[in-house]
């Protein structure tokens, strides 16, 4: 086994797109890989200081959607351009924007599935950012991406993950097994 010094290589990492409105209701989006499920109805995201955090300070509601192969270029773009100094950031991203039904935040219609969220807690807040814990208020899924059982079909979404080792995006593939079930063979 080769050893590497400590770094942010937890695998696999998501490509989360966080949607917020500023105090005038102007939409913004940013890319975040350092996030995950926190509890049954809560998520967490490690946030630096961004237009997104400025927006959350005045309006603590947001959306989180999951980047896909089709939305990759603009998803990366919103992670390298800031709304703080790019007034036409969302025009350049080119997404169709609608207000979310249950929170004061934008939904980007090109994405299959979106969480509507409300800030619950900001942990270790400083001028460089904080760890955000947020309640999932509601989940939206485009009907095109539903499975036969009526639930979201992740296989249909062509989601991408962030590879923090080589800074690439990797597309998710096929289902290869059944969780809480296949392991029973060894019980
Ligand atoms: C692949 C990728 C992952 C990122 N992950 C995070 C993250 O987890 N937390 C964070 O604060 N910024 C992260 N960023 C940086 C922000 O997306 C970036 O600073 C963005 O410009 C902020 O936009 P805003 O100022 O308009 O809110 C990431 C960027 C990329 C490209």
Coordinates of N, CA, C and O and ligand atoms in Angstrom, one line a residue:
X1 N 0.8 -1.2 0.0 CA 0.0 0.0 0.0 C 0.9 1.3 0.0 O 1.8 1.4 0.8
X2 N 0.6 2.2 -0.9 CA 1.3 3.5 -0.9 C 0.6 4.4 0.1 O -0.6 4.4 0.1
X3 N 1.3 5.2 0.8 CA 0.7 6.2 1.8 C 0.7 7.6 1.2 O 1.7 8.0 0.4
X4 N -0.3 8.4 1.5 CA -0.4 9.8 1.1 C -0.7 10.6 2.3 O -1.4 10.1 3.2
X5 N -0.2 11.9 2.3 CA -0.5 12.7 3.5 C -2.0 13.1 3.5 O -2.7 13.1 2.5
X6 N -2.4 13.4 4.7 CA -3.9 13.7 4.9 C -4.4 14.8 4.0 O -3.8 15.9 3.9
X7 N -5.5 14.5 3.3 CA -6.1 15.5 2.5 C -7.6 15.1 2.3 O -8.0 14.1 2.8
X8 N -8.3 16.0 1.5 CA -9.8 15.8 1.4 C -10.1 14.8 0.3 O -10.8 15.1 -0.7
X9 N -9.8 13.5 0.6 CA -10.0 12.5 -0.4 C -11.1 11.5 0.0 O -11.1 10.3 -0.5
X10 N -12.0 11.9 0.8 CA -13.2 11.0 1.0 C -13.9 10.7 -0.3 O -14.0 11.6 -1.1
X11 N -14.2 9.4 -0.5 CA -14.8 9.0 -1.8 C -16.1 8.3 -1.6 O -16.2 7.6 -0.7
X12 N -17.0 8.4 -2.6 CA -17.1 9.4 -3.7 C -17.7 10.7 -3.1 O -18.4 10.7 -2.1
X13 N -17.4 11.8 -3.8 CA -17.9 13.1 -3.3 C -19.0 13.6 -4.3 O -18.9 13.4 -5.5
X14 N -20.1 14.2 -3.7 CA -21.2 14.6 -4.6 C -20.8 15.9 -5.3 O -19.8 16.6 -5.0
X15 N -21.6 16.2 -6.3 CA -21.6 17.5 -7.0 C -22.9 18.2 -6.7 O -23.9 18.0 -7.4
X16 N -22.9 19.0 -5.6 CA -24.2 19.6 -5.2 C -24.2 21.0 -5.8 O -23.2 21.7 -5.8
X17 N -25.4 21.4 -6.3 CA -25.6 22.8 -6.7 C -26.5 23.5 -5.8 O -27.7 23.0 -5.6
X18 N -26.0 24.5 -5.1 CA -26.8 25.2 -4.1 C -27.4 26.4 -4.7 O -26.7 27.3 -5.3
X19 N -28.7 26.5 -4.7 CA -29.5 27.7 -5.3 C -30.0 28.6 -4.2 O -30.6 28.2 -3.2
X20 N -29.7 29.9 -4.3 CA -30.1 30.9 -3.3 C -30.7 32.1 -4.1 O -30.3 32.4 -5.3
X21 N -31.4 33.0 -3.3 CA -31.8 34.3 -3.8 C -31.0 35.3 -3.0 O -30.9 35.1 -1.7
X22 N -30.6 36.4 -3.6 CA -30.0 37.5 -2.8 C -31.2 38.4 -2.2 O -32.3 38.1 -2.4
X23 N -30.8 39.5 -1.6 CA -31.8 40.3 -0.9 C -32.8 40.9 -1.8 O -34.0 41.2 -1.5
X24 N -32.4 41.1 -3.1 CA -33.4 41.6 -4.1 C -34.1 40.5 -4.9 O -34.8 40.8 -5.8
X25 N -33.9 39.2 -4.5 CA -34.5 38.1 -5.2 C -33.8 37.7 -6.4 O -34.3 36.9 -7.2
X26 N -32.5 38.1 -6.6 CA -31.7 37.6 -7.8 C -31.2 36.3 -7.5 O -30.5 36.0 -6.5
X27 N -31.4 35.3 -8.4 CA -30.9 33.9 -8.1 C -29.4 33.8 -8.3 O -28.8 34.5 -9.1
X28 N -28.9 32.8 -7.6 CA -27.4 32.5 -7.7 C -27.3 31.0 -7.5 O -28.2 30.3 -6.9
X29 N -26.2 30.4 -8.0 CA -25.9 29.0 -7.8 C -24.4 28.8 -7.5 O -23.6 29.6 -8.0
X30 N -24.1 27.8 -6.7 CA -22.7 27.5 -6.5 C -22.6 25.9 -6.4 O -23.5 25.3 -6.1
X31 N -21.4 25.5 -6.7 CA -21.0 24.0 -6.6 C -20.4 23.7 -5.3 O -19.6 24.4 -4.8
X32 N -20.8 22.6 -4.7 CA -20.2 22.2 -3.4 C -20.0 20.6 -3.4 O -21.0 19.9 -3.6
X33 N -18.8 20.2 -3.1 CA -18.6 18.8 -3.0 C -18.6 18.3 -1.5 O -18.8 17.1 -1.3
X34 N -18.3 19.2 -0.6 CA -18.2 18.8 0.8 C -19.5 18.9 1.5 O -19.8 19.8 2.3
X35 N -20.3 17.9 1.2 CA -21.6 17.9 1.9 C -22.1 16.4 1.9 O -21.6 15.5 1.3
X36 N -23.2 16.2 2.7 CA -23.8 14.9 2.8 C -25.0 14.9 3.7 O -25.4 16.0 4.2
X37 N -25.5 13.7 3.9 CA -26.6 13.5 4.8 C -26.2 13.7 6.2 O -25.1 13.2 6.6
X38 N -26.9 14.5 7.1 CA -26.6 14.7 8.5 C -27.4 13.9 9.4 O -27.0 13.3 10.4
X39 N -28.7 13.8 9.1 CA -29.7 13.1 9.8 C -30.8 12.7 8.9 O -30.8 13.1 7.7
X40 N -31.9 12.1 9.4 CA -32.9 11.6 8.5 C -33.5 12.8 7.6 O -33.8 12.6 6.5
X41 N -33.7 13.9 8.3 CA -34.4 15.1 7.6 C -33.4 16.2 7.4 O -33.9 17.4 7.2
X42 N -32.1 16.0 7.5 CA -31.1 17.1 7.5 C -29.9 16.8 6.7 O -29.5 15.6 6.6
X43 N -29.4 17.8 6.1 CA -28.1 17.7 5.3 C -27.1 18.6 5.9 O -27.4 19.5 6.7
X44 N -25.8 18.4 5.6 CA -24.7 19.3 6.0 C -23.9 19.7 4.8 O -23.7 18.9 3.9
X45 N -23.4 20.9 4.8 CA -22.5 21.3 3.7 C -21.4 22.2 4.4 O -21.7 23.1 5.2
X46 N -20.1 22.0 4.0 CA -19.0 22.8 4.5 C -18.9 24.0 3.5 O -18.6 23.8 2.4
X47 N -19.2 25.2 4.0 CA -19.3 26.4 3.2 C -18.2 27.4 3.5 O -18.0 27.8 4.7
X48 N -17.5 27.9 2.5 CA -16.6 29.0 2.6 C -17.4 30.3 2.5 O -18.6 30.3 2.7
X49 N -16.7 31.4 2.3 CA -17.3 32.7 2.2 C -17.6 33.0 0.7 O -16.7 33.1 -0.1
X50 N -18.9 33.1 0.4 CA -19.3 33.2 -1.0 C -20.5 34.1 -1.2 O -21.1 34.5 -0.1
X51 N -20.9 34.4 -2.4 CA -22.2 35.1 -2.6 C -23.3 34.3 -2.0 O -24.2 34.8 -1.4
X52 N -23.1 32.9 -2.1 CA -24.2 32.0 -1.5 C -24.3 32.3 0.0 O -25.4 32.3 0.5
X53 N -23.2 32.4 0.7 CA -23.3 32.7 2.2 C -23.8 34.1 2.5 O -24.6 34.3 3.4
X54 N -23.5 35.1 1.6 CA -24.1 36.4 1.8 C -25.6 36.3 1.6 O -26.4 36.8 2.4
X55 N -26.1 35.5 0.6 CA -27.5 35.3 0.4 C -28.2 34.6 1.6 O -29.3 35.0 2.0
X56 N -27.5 33.5 2.1 CA -28.1 32.8 3.2 C -28.2 33.6 4.5 O -29.1 33.4 5.3
X57 N -27.4 34.7 4.6 CA -27.4 35.5 5.7 C -28.7 36.4 5.7 O -29.2 36.7 6.8
X58 N -29.2 36.7 4.5 CA -30.4 37.5 4.5 C -31.7 36.6 4.2 O -32.8 37.1 4.5
X59 N -31.5 35.4 3.7 CA -32.6 34.6 3.4 C -32.2 33.1 3.6 O -31.5 32.5 2.7
X60 N -32.5 32.5 4.7 CA -31.9 31.3 5.1 C -32.6 30.0 4.4 O -32.6 29.0 5.0
X61 N -33.1 30.2 3.2 CA -33.6 29.0 2.5 C -32.9 28.9 1.2 O -32.4 29.8 0.6
X62 N -32.8 27.6 0.7 CA -32.0 27.3 -0.5 C -32.5 26.0 -1.1 O -33.2 25.3 -0.5
X63 N -32.0 25.7 -2.3 CA -32.2 24.4 -2.9 C -30.9 23.7 -3.1 O -29.8 24.4 -3.1
X64 N -30.9 22.4 -3.1 CA -29.7 21.6 -3.5 C -30.1 20.7 -4.5 O -31.1 19.9 -4.4
X65 N -29.4 20.7 -5.7 CA -29.7 19.8 -6.7 C -28.4 19.0 -7.0 O -27.3 19.4 -6.5
X66 N -28.5 18.0 -7.8 CA -27.3 17.1 -8.1 C -26.9 17.1 -9.5 O -27.8 16.9 -10.4
X67 N -25.7 17.5 -9.8 CA -25.2 17.7 -11.1 C -25.2 16.4 -11.9 O -25.0 15.3 -11.4
X68 N -25.4 16.6 -13.2 CA -25.6 15.5 -14.2 C -24.5 15.7 -15.3 O -24.0 16.7 -15.5
X69 N -24.4 14.6 -16.1 CA -23.5 14.7 -17.2 C -23.9 15.8 -18.2 O -23.1 16.6 -18.7
X70 N -25.3 16.0 -18.3 CA -25.8 17.0 -19.2 C -25.6 18.4 -18.7 O -25.5 19.4 -19.5
X71 N -25.5 18.6 -17.4 CA -25.4 19.9 -16.8 C -23.9 20.2 -16.3 O -23.7 21.2 -15.6
X72 N -23.0 19.3 -16.7 CA -21.6 19.4 -16.2 C -20.9 20.7 -16.4 O -20.4 21.3 -15.4
X73 N -20.9 21.2 -17.6 CA -20.1 22.4 -17.9 C -20.6 23.6 -17.0 O -19.8 24.3 -16.4
X74 N -21.9 23.8 -17.0 CA -22.4 25.0 -16.2 C -22.3 24.7 -14.7 O -22.1 25.6 -13.9
X75 N -22.4 23.4 -14.3 CA -22.2 23.1 -12.9 C -20.8 23.4 -12.5 O -20.6 23.9 -11.3
X76 N -19.8 23.1 -13.3 CA -18.4 23.5 -13.0 C -18.3 25.0 -13.0 O -17.6 25.6 -12.1
X77 N -18.9 25.6 -14.0 CA -18.8 27.1 -14.1 C -19.3 27.8 -12.8 O -18.6 28.7 -12.3
X78 N -20.4 27.3 -12.2 CA -20.9 28.0 -11.0 C -20.0 27.7 -9.8 O -20.2 28.4 -8.8
X79 N -19.1 26.8 -10.0 CA -18.1 26.6 -8.9 C -16.8 27.3 -9.1 O -15.9 27.2 -8.3
X80 N -16.6 28.0 -10.2 CA -15.4 28.8 -10.5 C -15.7 30.3 -10.7 O -14.7 31.0 -10.8
X81 N -16.9 30.7 -10.8 CA -17.3 32.1 -10.9 C -18.1 32.4 -9.7 O -18.9 31.6 -9.3
X82 N -17.9 33.7 -9.2 CA -18.7 34.1 -8.0 C -19.7 35.1 -8.4 O -19.4 36.1 -9.2
X83 N -20.9 35.0 -7.9 CA -22.0 36.0 -8.0 C -21.5 37.4 -7.5 O -22.1 38.4 -7.8
X84 N -20.5 37.3 -6.6 CA -20.0 38.6 -6.0 C -19.4 39.5 -7.0 O -19.5 40.7 -6.9
X85 N -18.8 38.9 -8.1 CA -18.2 39.8 -9.1 C -18.5 39.4 -10.5 O -17.9 39.8 -11.5
X86 N -19.6 38.6 -10.7 CA -20.0 38.2 -12.0 C -21.6 38.4 -12.0 O -22.3 37.4 -11.8
X87 N -22.0 39.6 -12.3 CA -23.5 39.8 -12.2 C -24.3 39.0 -13.1 O -25.5 38.7 -12.8
X88 N -23.7 38.5 -14.3 CA -24.5 37.7 -15.2 C -24.2 36.2 -15.1 O -24.3 35.5 -16.0
X89 N -23.8 35.8 -13.9 CA -23.4 34.4 -13.7 C -24.5 33.5 -14.1 O -24.3 32.5 -14.8
X90 N -25.7 33.7 -13.7 CA -26.8 32.8 -14.0 C -27.2 32.8 -15.4 O -27.6 31.8 -16.0
X91 N -27.1 34.0 -16.1 CA -27.3 34.0 -17.5 C -26.3 33.2 -18.2 O -26.6 32.4 -19.2
X92 N -25.1 33.2 -17.8 CA -24.0 32.4 -18.4 C -24.3 30.9 -18.2 O -24.0 30.1 -19.0
X93 N -24.7 30.6 -17.0 CA -25.0 29.2 -16.7 C -26.1 28.7 -17.6 O -26.1 27.5 -18.0
X94 N -27.1 29.6 -17.9 CA -28.1 29.3 -18.9 C -29.2 28.4 -18.5 O -30.0 27.9 -19.3
X95 N -29.4 28.2 -17.1 CA -30.5 27.3 -16.7 C -31.8 28.0 -16.6 O -31.9 29.3 -16.4
X96 N -32.9 27.3 -16.7 CA -34.2 27.8 -16.6 C -34.6 27.8 -15.1 O -34.5 26.8 -14.4
X97 N -35.0 29.0 -14.6 CA -35.1 29.2 -13.2 C -36.6 29.4 -12.8 O -37.2 30.3 -13.4
X98 N -37.0 28.7 -11.8 CA -38.4 28.9 -11.2 C -38.3 29.0 -9.7 O -37.4 28.4 -9.2
X99 N -39.2 29.7 -9.1 CA -39.1 29.8 -7.6 C -39.6 28.4 -7.1 O -40.5 27.8 -7.6
X100 N -38.9 27.9 -6.1 CA -39.3 26.6 -5.5 C -40.7 26.8 -4.8 O -41.0 27.9 -4.3
X101 N -41.5 25.7 -4.8 CA -42.8 25.8 -4.2 C -42.9 26.0 -2.7 O -43.8 26.7 -2.2
X102 N -41.9 25.5 -2.0 CA -42.0 25.5 -0.5 C -40.9 26.3 0.2 O -41.0 26.5 1.4
X103 N -39.9 26.8 -0.5 CA -38.9 27.7 0.1 C -38.6 28.8 -0.8 O -38.9 28.8 -2.0
X104 N -38.1 29.9 -0.2 CA -37.7 31.1 -1.0 C -36.4 30.9 -1.7 O -35.4 31.4 -1.2
X105 N -36.3 30.1 -2.7 CA -35.1 29.8 -3.4 C -35.4 29.3 -4.8 O -36.5 28.9 -5.1
X106 N -34.4 29.4 -5.7 CA -34.6 29.0 -7.1 C -34.5 27.5 -7.3 O -33.6 26.8 -6.7
X107 N -35.3 27.0 -8.3 CA -35.2 25.6 -8.8 C -34.6 25.8 -10.2 O -35.1 26.6 -11.0
X108 N -33.6 25.0 -10.5 CA -33.0 24.9 -11.8 C -33.6 23.7 -12.6 O -33.3 22.6 -12.2
X109 N -34.4 24.0 -13.6 CA -35.3 23.0 -14.2 C -34.5 21.9 -15.0 O -35.1 20.9 -15.2
X110 N -33.3 22.2 -15.3 CA -32.5 21.2 -16.1 C -32.1 20.0 -15.3 O -31.6 19.0 -15.8
X111 N -32.3 20.1 -14.0 CA -31.8 19.0 -13.1 C -32.9 18.1 -12.7 O -34.0 18.5 -12.4
X112 N -32.6 16.8 -12.6 CA -33.7 15.8 -12.3 C -34.4 16.0 -10.9 O -35.6 15.8 -10.8
X113 N -33.5 16.2 -9.9 CA -34.1 16.1 -8.5 C -33.5 17.3 -7.7 O -32.3 17.6 -7.8
X114 N -34.4 17.9 -6.8 CA -34.0 19.0 -6.0 C -34.5 18.9 -4.6 O -35.6 18.5 -4.4
X115 N -33.6 19.2 -3.6 CA -34.1 19.3 -2.2 C -34.4 20.7 -1.9 O -33.6 21.6 -2.3
X116 N -35.5 21.0 -1.3 CA -35.9 22.3 -0.8 C -35.4 22.4 0.7 O -35.9 21.5 1.5
X117 N -34.6 23.3 1.0 CA -33.9 23.3 2.4 C -34.1 24.6 3.1 O -34.2 25.7 2.5
X118 N -34.0 24.5 4.4 CA -34.0 25.7 5.3 C -32.8 25.5 6.3 O -32.7 24.5 6.9
X119 N -32.0 26.6 6.5 CA -30.9 26.6 7.4 C -31.4 26.3 8.8 O -32.3 26.9 9.3
X120 N -30.7 25.3 9.5 CA -31.1 25.0 10.8 C -30.0 25.5 11.8 O -30.3 26.0 12.9
X121 N -28.8 25.3 11.4 CA -27.6 25.6 12.3 C -26.4 26.0 11.5 O -26.2 25.4 10.4
X122 N -25.6 26.9 12.0 CA -24.3 27.2 11.4 C -23.3 26.9 12.4 O -23.2 27.6 13.5
X123 N -22.5 25.9 12.2 CA -21.5 25.5 13.2 C -20.1 26.1 12.9 O -19.7 26.2 11.7
X124 N -19.5 26.5 13.9 CA -18.1 27.2 13.8 C -18.1 28.3 12.9 O -17.2 28.5 12.0
X125 N -19.1 29.2 12.9 CA -19.2 30.3 12.0 C -18.1 31.3 12.2 O -17.8 31.7 13.4
X126 N -17.4 31.7 11.1 CA -16.4 32.8 11.2 C -16.4 33.5 9.8 O -17.2 33.1 9.0
X127 N -15.5 34.4 9.6 CA -15.5 35.2 8.4 C -15.1 34.3 7.2 O -15.3 34.6 6.0
X128 N -14.5 33.1 7.5 CA -14.2 32.2 6.4 C -15.2 31.2 6.0 O -15.1 30.4 5.1
X129 N -16.3 31.2 6.8 CA -17.4 30.3 6.5 C -17.9 29.5 7.7 O -17.7 29.9 8.8
X130 N -18.6 28.4 7.4 CA -19.2 27.6 8.5 C -19.6 26.2 8.0 O -19.6 26.0 6.8
X131 N -20.0 25.4 8.9 CA -20.6 24.1 8.5 C -22.1 24.3 8.7 O -22.6 24.6 9.7
X132 N -22.8 24.1 7.5 CA -24.2 24.4 7.5 C -25.0 23.1 7.7 O -24.7 22.1 7.1
X133 N -25.9 23.1 8.6 CA -26.8 22.0 8.8 C -28.2 22.6 8.4 O -28.6 23.7 8.9
X134 N -28.9 21.9 7.6 CA -30.2 22.4 7.1 C -31.2 21.3 7.0 O -30.9 20.1 6.8
X135 N -32.5 21.7 7.3 CA -33.6 20.8 7.2 C -34.0 20.6 5.8 O -34.1 21.6 5.0
X136 N -34.3 19.4 5.4 CA -34.9 19.1 4.1 C -36.4 19.3 4.2 O -37.1 18.5 4.9
X137 N -37.0 20.4 3.6 CA -38.4 20.7 3.8 C -39.2 19.9 2.8 O -40.3 19.5 3.1
X138 N -38.7 19.7 1.6 CA -39.4 18.9 0.6 C -38.4 18.5 -0.5 O -37.4 19.0 -0.6
X139 N -38.8 17.4 -1.3 CA -38.0 16.9 -2.3 C -38.8 17.0 -3.6 O -39.9 16.5 -3.7
X140 N -38.2 17.6 -4.7 CA -38.9 17.6 -6.0 C -38.2 16.7 -7.0 O -36.9 16.7 -7.0
X141 N -38.9 16.0 -7.8 CA -38.3 15.1 -8.8 C -39.1 15.3 -10.1 O -40.3 15.1 -10.1
X142 N -38.4 15.6 -11.2 CA -39.0 15.7 -12.5 C -39.6 14.3 -12.8 O -38.9 13.3 -12.7
X143 N -40.9 14.3 -13.3 CA -41.6 13.0 -13.5 C -40.8 12.1 -14.5 O -40.9 10.8 -14.4
X144 N -40.0 12.7 -15.4 CA -39.2 11.9 -16.4 C -38.2 10.9 -15.7 O -37.8 10.0 -16.3
X145 N -37.9 11.3 -14.4 CA -36.9 10.5 -13.7 C -37.5 9.6 -12.6 O -36.8 9.2 -11.7
X146 N -38.7 9.3 -12.8 CA -39.3 8.4 -11.8 C -39.2 6.9 -12.2 O -39.3 6.6 -13.4
X147 N -39.1 6.0 -11.3 CA -39.1 4.6 -11.5 C -40.5 4.1 -11.6 O -41.5 4.8 -11.3
X148 N -40.7 2.8 -11.9 CA -42.0 2.2 -12.0 C -42.8 2.3 -10.7 O -44.0 2.3 -10.6
X149 N -42.0 2.3 -9.5 CA -42.7 2.3 -8.2 C -43.0 3.8 -7.8 O -43.5 4.0 -6.7
X150 N -42.8 4.7 -8.7 CA -43.2 6.1 -8.5 C -42.1 6.9 -7.7 O -42.3 8.1 -7.5
X151 N -41.0 6.3 -7.3 CA -40.0 7.0 -6.6 C -38.9 7.4 -7.6 O -38.8 6.8 -8.7
X152 N -38.0 8.4 -7.2 CA -36.9 8.8 -8.1 C -36.0 7.6 -8.5 O -35.7 6.7 -7.7
X153 N -35.7 7.6 -9.8 CA -34.8 6.5 -10.4 C -33.4 7.1 -10.6 O -33.2 7.7 -11.6
X154 N -32.6 6.8 -9.7 CA -31.2 7.4 -9.7 C -30.4 7.0 -10.9 O -29.7 7.7 -11.5
X155 N -30.7 5.7 -11.4 CA -30.0 5.2 -12.6 C -30.3 6.1 -13.8 O -29.5 6.2 -14.7
X156 N -31.5 6.6 -13.9 CA -31.9 7.4 -15.1 C -31.3 8.8 -15.1 O -31.3 9.5 -16.1
X157 N -30.7 9.3 -14.0 CA -30.3 10.7 -13.9 C -29.0 11.1 -14.4 O -28.7 12.2 -14.6
X158 N -28.1 10.1 -14.7 CA -26.7 10.4 -15.2 C -26.0 11.3 -14.2 O -25.4 12.3 -14.7
X159 N -26.1 11.1 -12.9 CA -25.4 11.9 -12.0 C -23.9 11.8 -12.1 O -23.4 10.8 -12.6
X160 N -23.2 12.9 -11.7 CA -21.8 12.9 -11.7 C -21.3 13.0 -10.2 O -21.9 13.6 -9.4
X161 N -20.1 12.5 -10.0 CA -19.4 12.7 -8.7 C -18.1 13.4 -9.0 O -17.6 13.4 -10.1
X162 N -17.6 14.1 -7.9 CA -16.4 14.8 -8.0 C -15.2 13.9 -7.6 O -15.3 13.4 -6.5
X163 N -14.2 13.8 -8.4 CA -13.0 13.1 -8.0 C -12.0 14.1 -7.5 O -11.4 14.8 -8.2
X164 N -11.8 14.1 -6.1 CA -10.9 15.1 -5.5 C -9.4 14.8 -5.8 O -8.6 15.6 -5.5
X165 N -9.1 13.6 -6.3 CA -7.7 13.3 -6.5 C -7.2 13.9 -7.8 O -6.2 14.6 -7.8
X166 N -7.9 13.7 -8.9 CA -7.5 14.3 -10.2 C -8.3 15.4 -10.6 O -8.2 15.9 -11.8
X167 N -9.3 15.9 -9.8 CA -10.2 17.0 -10.2 C -10.9 16.7 -11.5 O -10.8 17.5 -12.4
X168 N -11.5 15.6 -11.5 CA -12.4 15.3 -12.7 C -13.8 15.0 -12.1 O -14.0 14.9 -10.9
X169 N -14.7 14.9 -13.1 CA -16.1 14.5 -12.7 C -16.3 13.1 -13.3 O -15.9 12.9 -14.5
X170 N -16.9 12.2 -12.6 CA -17.1 10.8 -13.0 C -18.6 10.5 -13.0 O -19.3 10.8 -12.0
X171 N -19.1 10.0 -14.1 CA -20.5 9.7 -14.2 C -20.8 8.4 -13.5 O -20.1 7.4 -13.6
X172 N -21.9 8.4 -12.7 CA -22.4 7.2 -12.1 C -22.9 6.2 -13.1 O -23.4 6.6 -14.1
X173 N -22.7 4.9 -12.8 CA -23.1 3.9 -13.7 C -24.4 3.1 -13.3 O -25.3 3.7 -12.7
X174 N -24.3 1.8 -13.5 CA -25.5 1.0 -13.3 C -25.6 0.5 -11.9 O -24.6 0.3 -11.2
X175 N -26.8 0.1 -11.5 CA -27.0 -0.5 -10.2 C -26.3 -1.9 -10.2 O -26.4 -2.6 -11.2
X176 N -25.6 -2.2 -9.2 CA -24.9 -3.5 -9.2 C -25.2 -4.4 -8.0 O -24.6 -5.5 -7.8
X177 N -26.2 -4.0 -7.2 CA -26.6 -4.9 -6.1 C -27.7 -4.3 -5.3 O -28.2 -3.2 -5.6
X178 N -28.1 -5.0 -4.3 CA -29.2 -4.5 -3.4 C -28.7 -4.3 -2.0 O -28.2 -5.3 -1.4
X179 N -28.9 -3.1 -1.5 CA -28.4 -2.8 -0.1 C -29.3 -3.4 0.9 O -30.5 -3.6 0.7
X180 N -28.8 -3.7 2.0 CA -29.5 -4.4 3.2 C -30.0 -5.8 2.7 O -30.9 -6.3 3.4
X181 N -29.5 -6.3 1.6 CA -30.1 -7.6 1.1 C -28.9 -8.5 0.7 O -28.9 -9.7 1.1
X182 N -28.1 -8.0 -0.2 CA -27.1 -8.9 -0.8 C -26.1 -9.5 0.3 O -25.7 -10.7 0.1
X183 N -25.9 -8.7 1.3 CA -25.0 -9.2 2.4 C -25.6 -10.4 3.1 O -24.8 -11.1 3.8
X184 N -26.9 -10.6 3.0 CA -27.5 -11.6 3.8 C -27.0 -13.0 3.4 O -27.0 -14.0 4.1
X185 N -26.4 -13.1 2.1 CA -25.8 -14.4 1.7 C -24.8 -14.8 2.6 O -24.5 -16.0 2.7
X186 N -24.1 -13.9 3.3 CA -23.0 -14.3 4.2 C -23.4 -14.4 5.7 O -22.6 -14.7 6.5
X187 N -24.7 -14.2 6.0 CA -25.1 -14.2 7.4 C -25.1 -15.6 7.9 O -25.4 -16.6 7.2
Ligands
LIG1 C1 -15.8 20.8 -7.8 C2 -16.0 22.0 -6.8 C3 -16.4 21.7 -5.5 C4 -16.5 22.8 -4.6 N1 -16.9 22.5 -3.3 C5 -17.1 23.5 -2.5 C6 -17.5 23.2 -1.1 O1 -17.8 22.1 -0.7 N2 -17.7 24.3 -0.3 C7 -17.4 25.6 -0.7 O2 -17.6 26.5 0.1 N3 -17.1 25.9 -2.0 C8 -16.9 24.9 -2.9 N4 -16.5 25.2 -4.2 C9 -16.3 26.5 -4.6 C10 -17.5 27.4 -4.9 O3 -18.4 26.7 -5.7 C11 -17.0 28.7 -5.6 O4 -16.2 29.4 -4.7 C12 -18.2 29.5 -6.2 O5 -17.6 30.5 -7.0 C13 -19.0 30.3 -5.1 O6 -20.0 31.0 -5.8 P1 -20.8 32.2 -5.2 O7 -19.7 33.2 -4.7 O8 -21.5 32.8 -6.4 O9 -21.7 31.7 -4.2 C14 -16.4 24.1 -5.1 C15 -16.1 24.4 -6.4 C16 -15.9 23.3 -7.3 C17 -15.6 23.6 -8.8

